[in-house]
Short mmCIF file of C-alpha atoms and ligand atoms in Angstrom, two decimals:
data_model
loop_
_atom_site.label_atom_id
_atom_site.label_comp_id
_atom_site.label_asym_id
_atom_site.label_seq_id
_atom_site.Cartn_x
_atom_site.Cartn_y
_atom_site.Cartn_z
CA UNK A 1 0.00 0.00 0.00
CA UNK A 2 1.05 3.62 -0.44
CA UNK A 3 2.25 5.76 2.46
CA UNK A 4 1.21 9.34 3.12
CA UNK A 5 3.86 10.59 0.69
CA UNK A 6 2.25 8.49 -2.05
CA UNK A 7 5.15 6.02 -2.26
CA UNK A 8 4.89 2.25 -1.66
CA UNK A 9 5.44 1.47 1.99
CA UNK A 10 5.86 -1.59 4.21
CA UNK A 11 3.65 -1.04 7.27
CA UNK A 12 3.86 -2.92 10.56
CA UNK A 13 0.49 -4.18 11.87
CA UNK A 14 -0.61 -6.12 14.92
CA UNK A 15 -3.62 -8.28 14.09
CA UNK A 16 -2.76 -11.47 15.98
CA UNK A 17 -0.27 -11.94 18.83
CA UNK A 18 1.70 -14.29 16.54
CA UNK A 19 2.54 -11.24 14.40
CA UNK A 20 5.14 -10.56 17.11
CA UNK A 21 8.13 -12.83 17.68
CA UNK A 22 9.13 -13.75 21.24
CA UNK A 23 12.10 -11.40 20.82
CA UNK A 24 9.79 -8.52 19.93
CA UNK A 25 7.54 -9.30 22.92
CA UNK A 26 10.58 -9.37 25.22
CA UNK A 27 11.63 -6.02 23.81
CA UNK A 28 8.17 -4.48 24.41
CA UNK A 29 8.25 -5.76 28.00
CA UNK A 30 11.66 -4.11 28.45
CA UNK A 31 10.32 -0.78 27.19
CA UNK A 32 7.26 -1.08 29.48
CA UNK A 33 9.55 -1.61 32.46
CA UNK A 34 11.76 1.29 31.38
CA UNK A 35 8.66 3.51 31.25
CA UNK A 36 8.08 2.83 34.96
CA UNK A 37 11.75 3.38 35.85
CA UNK A 38 12.29 6.54 33.77
CA UNK A 39 8.88 8.15 33.15
CA UNK A 40 10.44 11.56 32.38
CA UNK A 41 12.15 10.10 29.31
CA UNK A 42 8.76 9.40 27.73
CA UNK A 43 6.90 12.68 28.43
CA UNK A 44 7.29 14.10 24.93
CA UNK A 45 8.51 11.13 22.94
CA UNK A 46 5.36 11.15 20.74
CA UNK A 47 5.07 14.91 20.34
CA UNK A 48 3.38 15.76 16.99
CA UNK A 49 2.29 12.11 16.55
CA UNK A 50 -1.39 11.15 16.38
CA UNK A 51 -3.27 7.98 17.34
CA UNK A 52 -6.82 7.19 16.18
CA UNK A 53 -8.97 4.90 18.31
CA UNK A 54 -11.75 3.51 16.09
CA UNK A 55 -14.06 1.51 18.34
CA UNK A 56 -17.04 -0.05 16.56
CA UNK A 57 -17.76 -1.97 19.79
CA UNK A 58 -17.85 -0.78 23.44
CA UNK A 59 -14.74 -0.65 25.61
CA UNK A 60 -13.48 0.97 28.79
CA UNK A 61 -9.93 -0.32 29.37
CA UNK A 62 -8.61 -0.89 25.88
CA UNK A 63 -9.71 2.40 24.36
CA UNK A 64 -8.93 4.58 27.35
CA UNK A 65 -5.58 2.91 28.02
CA UNK A 66 -4.56 3.50 24.39
CA UNK A 67 -5.61 7.11 24.71
CA UNK A 68 -3.91 7.56 28.11
CA UNK A 69 -0.77 5.90 26.72
CA UNK A 70 -0.55 8.32 23.78
CA UNK A 71 -1.38 11.40 25.87
CA UNK A 72 1.23 10.41 28.48
CA UNK A 73 3.86 10.41 25.73
CA UNK A 74 2.93 13.90 24.51
CA UNK A 75 0.99 12.73 21.44
CA UNK A 76 -2.59 13.45 20.38
CA UNK A 77 -5.66 11.26 20.06
CA UNK A 78 -8.81 11.31 17.93
CA UNK A 79 -11.46 8.77 17.05
CA UNK A 80 -14.88 7.44 17.91
CA UNK A 81 -16.15 5.15 20.67
CA UNK A 82 -19.14 3.68 18.85
CA UNK A 83 -19.94 2.82 15.26
CA UNK A 84 -23.13 4.89 15.55
CA UNK A 85 -21.20 8.15 15.53
CA UNK A 86 -19.20 7.25 12.40
CA UNK A 87 -20.15 6.99 8.72
CA UNK A 88 -20.39 3.21 9.17
CA UNK A 89 -24.06 4.03 9.81
CA UNK A 90 -24.27 5.28 6.20
CA UNK A 91 -22.84 2.02 4.90
CA UNK A 92 -19.16 2.94 4.71
CA UNK A 93 -16.87 -0.12 4.70
CA UNK A 94 -14.19 -0.72 7.32
CA UNK A 95 -11.56 -0.48 4.58
CA UNK A 96 -12.73 2.94 3.43
CA UNK A 97 -12.97 4.16 7.04
CA UNK A 98 -9.38 3.24 7.91
CA UNK A 99 -8.01 4.55 4.61
CA UNK A 100 -9.68 7.84 5.40
CA UNK A 101 -8.49 8.02 9.01
CA UNK A 102 -5.00 6.94 7.87
CA UNK A 103 -4.79 10.33 6.11
CA UNK A 104 -5.11 12.06 9.49
CA UNK A 105 -3.03 10.00 11.93
CA UNK A 106 0.18 7.97 12.35
CA UNK A 107 -1.27 4.81 13.90
CA UNK A 108 -4.76 3.31 14.37
CA UNK A 109 -6.10 1.09 17.17
CA UNK A 110 -9.43 -0.45 16.14
CA UNK A 111 -12.02 -2.72 17.73
CA UNK A 112 -14.73 -4.34 15.64
CA UNK A 113 -17.41 -6.96 16.38
CA UNK A 114 -16.63 -8.84 13.14
CA UNK A 115 -13.81 -11.38 13.21
CA UNK A 116 -11.24 -10.52 10.58
CA UNK A 117 -12.12 -6.82 10.26
CA UNK A 118 -8.60 -5.74 11.35
CA UNK A 119 -7.02 -7.97 8.69
CA UNK A 120 -9.14 -6.30 6.03
CA UNK A 121 -8.21 -2.92 7.48
CA UNK A 122 -4.50 -3.73 7.54
CA UNK A 123 -4.56 -4.69 3.86
CA UNK A 124 -5.67 -1.25 2.71
CA UNK A 125 -4.45 1.16 5.37
CA UNK A 126 -1.34 3.28 4.88
CA UNK A 127 -0.50 3.50 8.61
CA UNK A 128 -0.09 0.71 11.22
CA UNK A 129 -3.27 -1.03 12.38
CA UNK A 130 -3.47 -2.43 15.91
CA UNK A 131 -6.25 -4.94 16.54
CA UNK A 132 -7.93 -3.89 19.79
CA UNK A 133 -10.29 -6.90 19.67
CA UNK A 134 -12.26 -8.47 16.80
CA UNK A 135 -15.40 -10.36 17.78
CA UNK A 136 -14.66 -13.69 19.46
CA UNK A 137 -11.36 -13.93 17.56
CA UNK A 138 -8.26 -12.19 18.95
CA UNK A 139 -7.24 -9.47 21.38
CA UNK A 140 -3.46 -9.21 21.04
CA UNK A 141 -2.96 -6.06 23.14
CA UNK A 142 -4.81 -7.70 26.04
CA UNK A 143 -2.37 -10.58 25.62
CA UNK A 144 0.61 -8.22 25.75
CA UNK A 145 -0.96 -6.80 28.91
CA UNK A 146 -1.31 -10.31 30.34
CA UNK A 147 2.26 -11.27 29.45
CA UNK A 148 3.64 -8.14 31.10
CA UNK A 149 1.52 -8.80 34.21
CA UNK A 150 2.64 -12.43 34.44
CA UNK A 151 6.27 -11.47 33.89
CA UNK A 152 6.13 -8.78 36.57
CA UNK A 153 4.33 -11.01 39.09
CA UNK A 154 6.20 -14.26 38.42
CA UNK A 155 9.52 -12.93 37.07
CA UNK A 156 9.23 -15.46 34.24
CA UNK A 157 7.08 -16.52 31.29
CA UNK A 158 8.03 -20.18 31.23
CA UNK A 159 7.71 -23.15 33.60
CA UNK A 160 4.16 -22.60 34.80
CA UNK A 161 0.64 -23.99 34.91
CA UNK A 162 -2.10 -21.59 33.86
CA UNK A 163 -5.77 -22.17 34.62
CA UNK A 164 -8.20 -20.50 32.20
CA UNK A 165 -11.71 -20.39 33.58
CA UNK A 166 -15.15 -19.40 32.25
CA UNK A 167 -16.13 -18.68 28.67
CA UNK A 168 -13.30 -20.31 26.76
CA UNK A 169 -15.38 -20.61 23.58
CA UNK A 170 -16.07 -16.97 22.79
CA UNK A 171 -13.31 -15.45 24.97
CA UNK A 172 -10.90 -13.78 22.58
CA UNK A 173 -8.54 -12.88 25.44
CA UNK A 174 -8.22 -16.59 26.23
CA UNK A 175 -7.56 -17.54 22.60
CA UNK A 176 -4.82 -14.94 22.24
CA UNK A 177 -3.23 -15.82 25.59
CA UNK A 178 -3.06 -19.52 24.66
CA UNK A 179 -1.52 -18.62 21.28
CA UNK A 180 1.12 -16.58 23.07
CA UNK A 181 1.95 -18.74 26.08
CA UNK A 182 2.26 -22.00 24.15
CA UNK A 183 5.41 -20.56 22.59
CA UNK A 184 7.20 -20.51 25.98
CA UNK A 185 8.93 -23.52 27.55
CA UNK A 186 7.18 -25.91 29.88
CA UNK A 187 3.85 -24.07 30.05
CA UNK A 188 0.75 -26.19 30.62
CA UNK A 189 -2.92 -25.24 30.65
CA UNK A 190 -5.91 -26.32 32.68
CA UNK A 191 -9.02 -25.36 30.72
CA UNK A 192 -11.92 -24.93 33.14
CA UNK A 193 -15.33 -24.50 31.54
CA UNK A 194 -18.75 -26.07 31.10
CA UNK A 195 -18.87 -28.37 28.03
CA UNK A 196 -20.81 -25.72 26.06
CA UNK A 197 -18.06 -23.13 26.53
CA UNK A 198 -14.94 -25.19 25.85
CA UNK A 199 -12.13 -23.74 23.73
CA UNK A 200 -12.75 -24.15 19.98
CA UNK A 201 -11.22 -27.18 18.26
CA UNK A 202 -8.74 -25.08 16.28
CA UNK A 203 -7.17 -23.87 19.55
CA UNK A 204 -6.93 -27.46 20.85
CA UNK A 205 -5.32 -28.48 17.54
CA UNK A 206 -2.80 -25.69 17.89
CA UNK A 207 -1.97 -26.84 21.45
CA UNK A 208 -1.48 -30.39 20.22
CA UNK A 209 0.67 -29.23 17.29
CA UNK A 210 2.93 -27.23 19.58
CA UNK A 211 3.23 -30.18 22.00
CA UNK A 212 1.73 -28.13 24.85
CA UNK A 213 0.25 -30.07 27.73
CA UNK A 214 -3.40 -29.26 28.54
CA UNK A 215 -6.43 -30.81 30.17
CA UNK A 216 -10.10 -29.85 30.30
CA UNK A 217 -11.97 -29.90 33.63
CA UNK A 218 -15.36 -28.65 34.76
CA UNK A 219 -14.75 -27.90 38.45
CA UNK A 220 -12.59 -24.91 39.41
CA UNK A 221 -11.91 -26.44 42.85
CA UNK A 222 -10.28 -29.50 41.24
CA UNK A 223 -7.81 -27.40 39.31
CA UNK A 224 -6.92 -24.90 42.02
CA UNK A 225 -4.00 -26.54 43.91
CA UNK A 226 -1.75 -26.92 40.85
CA UNK A 227 -2.13 -23.43 39.39
CA UNK A 228 0.55 -20.72 39.21
CA UNK A 229 -1.85 -18.37 37.41
CA UNK A 230 -5.65 -18.37 37.41
CA UNK A 231 -7.16 -16.38 34.54
CA UNK A 232 -10.87 -15.79 35.15
CA UNK A 233 -13.18 -14.63 32.36
CA UNK A 234 -16.71 -13.35 32.05
CA UNK A 235 -19.50 -15.29 30.35
CA UNK A 236 -20.17 -12.79 27.58
CA UNK A 237 -23.84 -12.09 27.12
CA UNK A 238 -23.19 -10.24 23.86
CA UNK A 239 -21.74 -13.34 22.17
CA UNK A 240 -24.76 -15.62 22.81
CA UNK A 241 -27.45 -16.13 20.17
CA UNK A 242 -29.94 -17.32 22.74
CA UNK A 243 -30.69 -15.64 26.09
CA UNK A 244 -31.80 -18.90 27.75
CA UNK A 245 -28.33 -20.41 27.18
CA UNK A 246 -26.68 -17.31 28.64
CA UNK A 247 -28.89 -17.44 31.76
CA UNK A 248 -28.16 -21.13 32.24
CA UNK A 249 -24.39 -20.68 32.00
CA UNK A 250 -23.72 -17.21 33.41
CA UNK A 251 -23.11 -18.29 37.01
CA UNK A 252 -21.03 -21.36 36.18
CA UNK A 253 -17.97 -20.09 38.06
CA UNK A 254 -17.76 -17.63 40.90
CA UNK A 255 -14.35 -17.30 42.54
CA UNK A 256 -14.60 -16.54 46.26
CA UNK A 257 -12.32 -16.87 49.30
CA UNK A 258 -13.67 -20.33 50.10
CA UNK A 259 -12.56 -21.64 46.68
CA UNK A 260 -9.14 -20.02 47.16
CA UNK A 261 -8.47 -22.08 50.30
CA UNK A 262 -6.96 -24.82 48.13
CA UNK A 263 -4.87 -22.39 46.08
CA UNK A 264 -1.15 -21.73 46.35
CA UNK A 265 0.01 -18.78 48.40
CA UNK A 266 1.86 -17.41 45.35
CA UNK A 267 -1.06 -17.83 42.92
CA UNK A 268 -1.57 -14.86 40.56
CA UNK A 269 -5.27 -14.16 39.93
CA UNK A 270 -5.95 -12.34 36.69
CA UNK A 271 -9.02 -11.21 34.75
CA UNK A 272 -9.08 -9.08 31.59
CA UNK A 273 -12.17 -7.28 33.00
CA UNK A 274 -14.93 -6.19 32.90
CA UNK A 275 -16.18 -8.62 35.51
CA UNK A 276 -19.81 -9.22 36.32
CA UNK A 277 -19.96 -11.63 39.25
CA UNK A 278 -17.34 -14.26 38.43
CA UNK A 279 -14.92 -12.89 41.03
CA UNK A 280 -16.52 -12.09 44.32
CA UNK A 281 -15.66 -8.59 45.68
CA UNK A 282 -14.13 -10.17 48.81
CA UNK A 283 -11.28 -11.50 46.65
CA UNK A 284 -10.19 -7.97 45.64
CA UNK A 285 -8.26 -7.48 48.90
CA UNK A 286 -6.45 -10.80 48.68
CA UNK A 287 -2.76 -10.16 47.82
CA UNK A 288 -3.04 -12.75 45.06
CA UNK A 289 -5.62 -10.65 43.17
CA UNK A 290 -3.75 -8.80 40.40
CA UNK A 291 -6.53 -7.80 38.00
CA UNK A 292 -6.41 -4.09 38.74
CA UNK A 293 -2.61 -4.11 38.57
CA UNK A 294 -3.16 -5.84 35.20
CA UNK A 295 -5.11 -2.73 34.09
CA UNK A 296 -2.09 -0.54 34.86
CA UNK A 297 0.20 -2.95 33.01
CA UNK A 298 -2.13 -2.47 30.02
CA UNK A 299 -1.25 1.21 29.82
CA UNK A 300 2.51 0.57 30.07
CA UNK A 301 2.57 -2.10 27.37
CA UNK A 302 0.36 -0.04 25.02
CA UNK A 303 2.81 2.87 25.42
CA UNK A 304 5.59 0.47 24.41
CA UNK A 305 3.56 -0.86 21.48
CA UNK A 306 2.67 2.57 20.12
CA UNK A 307 6.37 3.47 20.13
CA UNK A 308 7.23 0.25 18.34
CA UNK A 309 4.55 0.77 15.71
CA UNK A 310 5.80 4.30 15.13
CA UNK A 311 9.39 3.10 14.73
CA UNK A 312 10.60 4.95 17.83
CA UNK A 313 13.25 2.99 19.74
CA UNK A 314 13.68 4.43 23.25
CA UNK A 315 16.22 1.77 24.25
CA UNK A 316 18.19 2.23 21.03
CA UNK A 317 18.72 -1.50 20.77
CA UNK A 318 16.29 -2.73 18.19
CA UNK A 319 15.56 -0.46 15.27
N1 CP B 1 -10.15 -6.10 28.72
C1 CP B 1 -10.88 -5.40 27.86
O1 CP B 1 -10.77 -5.58 26.64
O2 CP B 1 -11.72 -4.48 28.43
P1 CP B 1 -12.61 -3.44 27.62
O3 CP B 1 -13.64 -4.23 26.86
O4 CP B 1 -13.20 -2.54 28.66
O5 CP B 1 -11.71 -2.71 26.68
#
């Protein structure tokens, strides 16, 4: 595709977490940690740069953390938070929307309810596209957030057992996290869900192909003692075709202090949020609960990612 100057240009995009090598992920984690150590270095690093957040689907954390990340680095932000306030309502295609916005900004973060929309966008857009969640498909920047959180809490990304609990069928955060973590050494998964919400077959195939150990269980209590990380997820009402199924499954798992009695003292409890009732409020004060720290990690890693997409190398080691 052509860049803003009209010449052919190779553009970096992040559609799936596998678009990043482990080396690139390690580098982003290093930048995120450097941001905490030397915040003053980053105050104006994106001066005169612009980010668009194009959210065709609701969000609190992803959109606002992208915006906070860019503002904290001295850049500017524009965009929309719902499809209804864009020309999508007049029938404009995603491709035409991003080509248009690409004339105004340096990088685009987009969320769309349709799986694959960011791929289509990345094929026609002249500036980098970051997938901020596409339907039940992928959510790579949540995964970067999760990897940074795990690395900060555990001081490692290998040699661990991760329990994923709740809606593993439609949960895009779960799909992306499995894709990412199966690339590290000696990581195993315990997949905790009702039969109706098990991970899709293509994810199980990918686990088998990578030789990653995993098992499927229905009771959270059974899995608890062996877990280093417990990743809770919401049963997502918006992904169900049938309200009766949602009502039947919505309270399948509720993590409370009683269930944590069998857990390790160094367990890390995560959740991409928003939560409804799957983690009881009493758990929030337990030192193992890291889901609000995870939110903060999301801002740090998105700052690192924006810099990477813009070709700015604050550590002067990569580019
Ligand atoms: N974790 C996450 O994607 O949250 P939002 O839907 O609020 O962005």
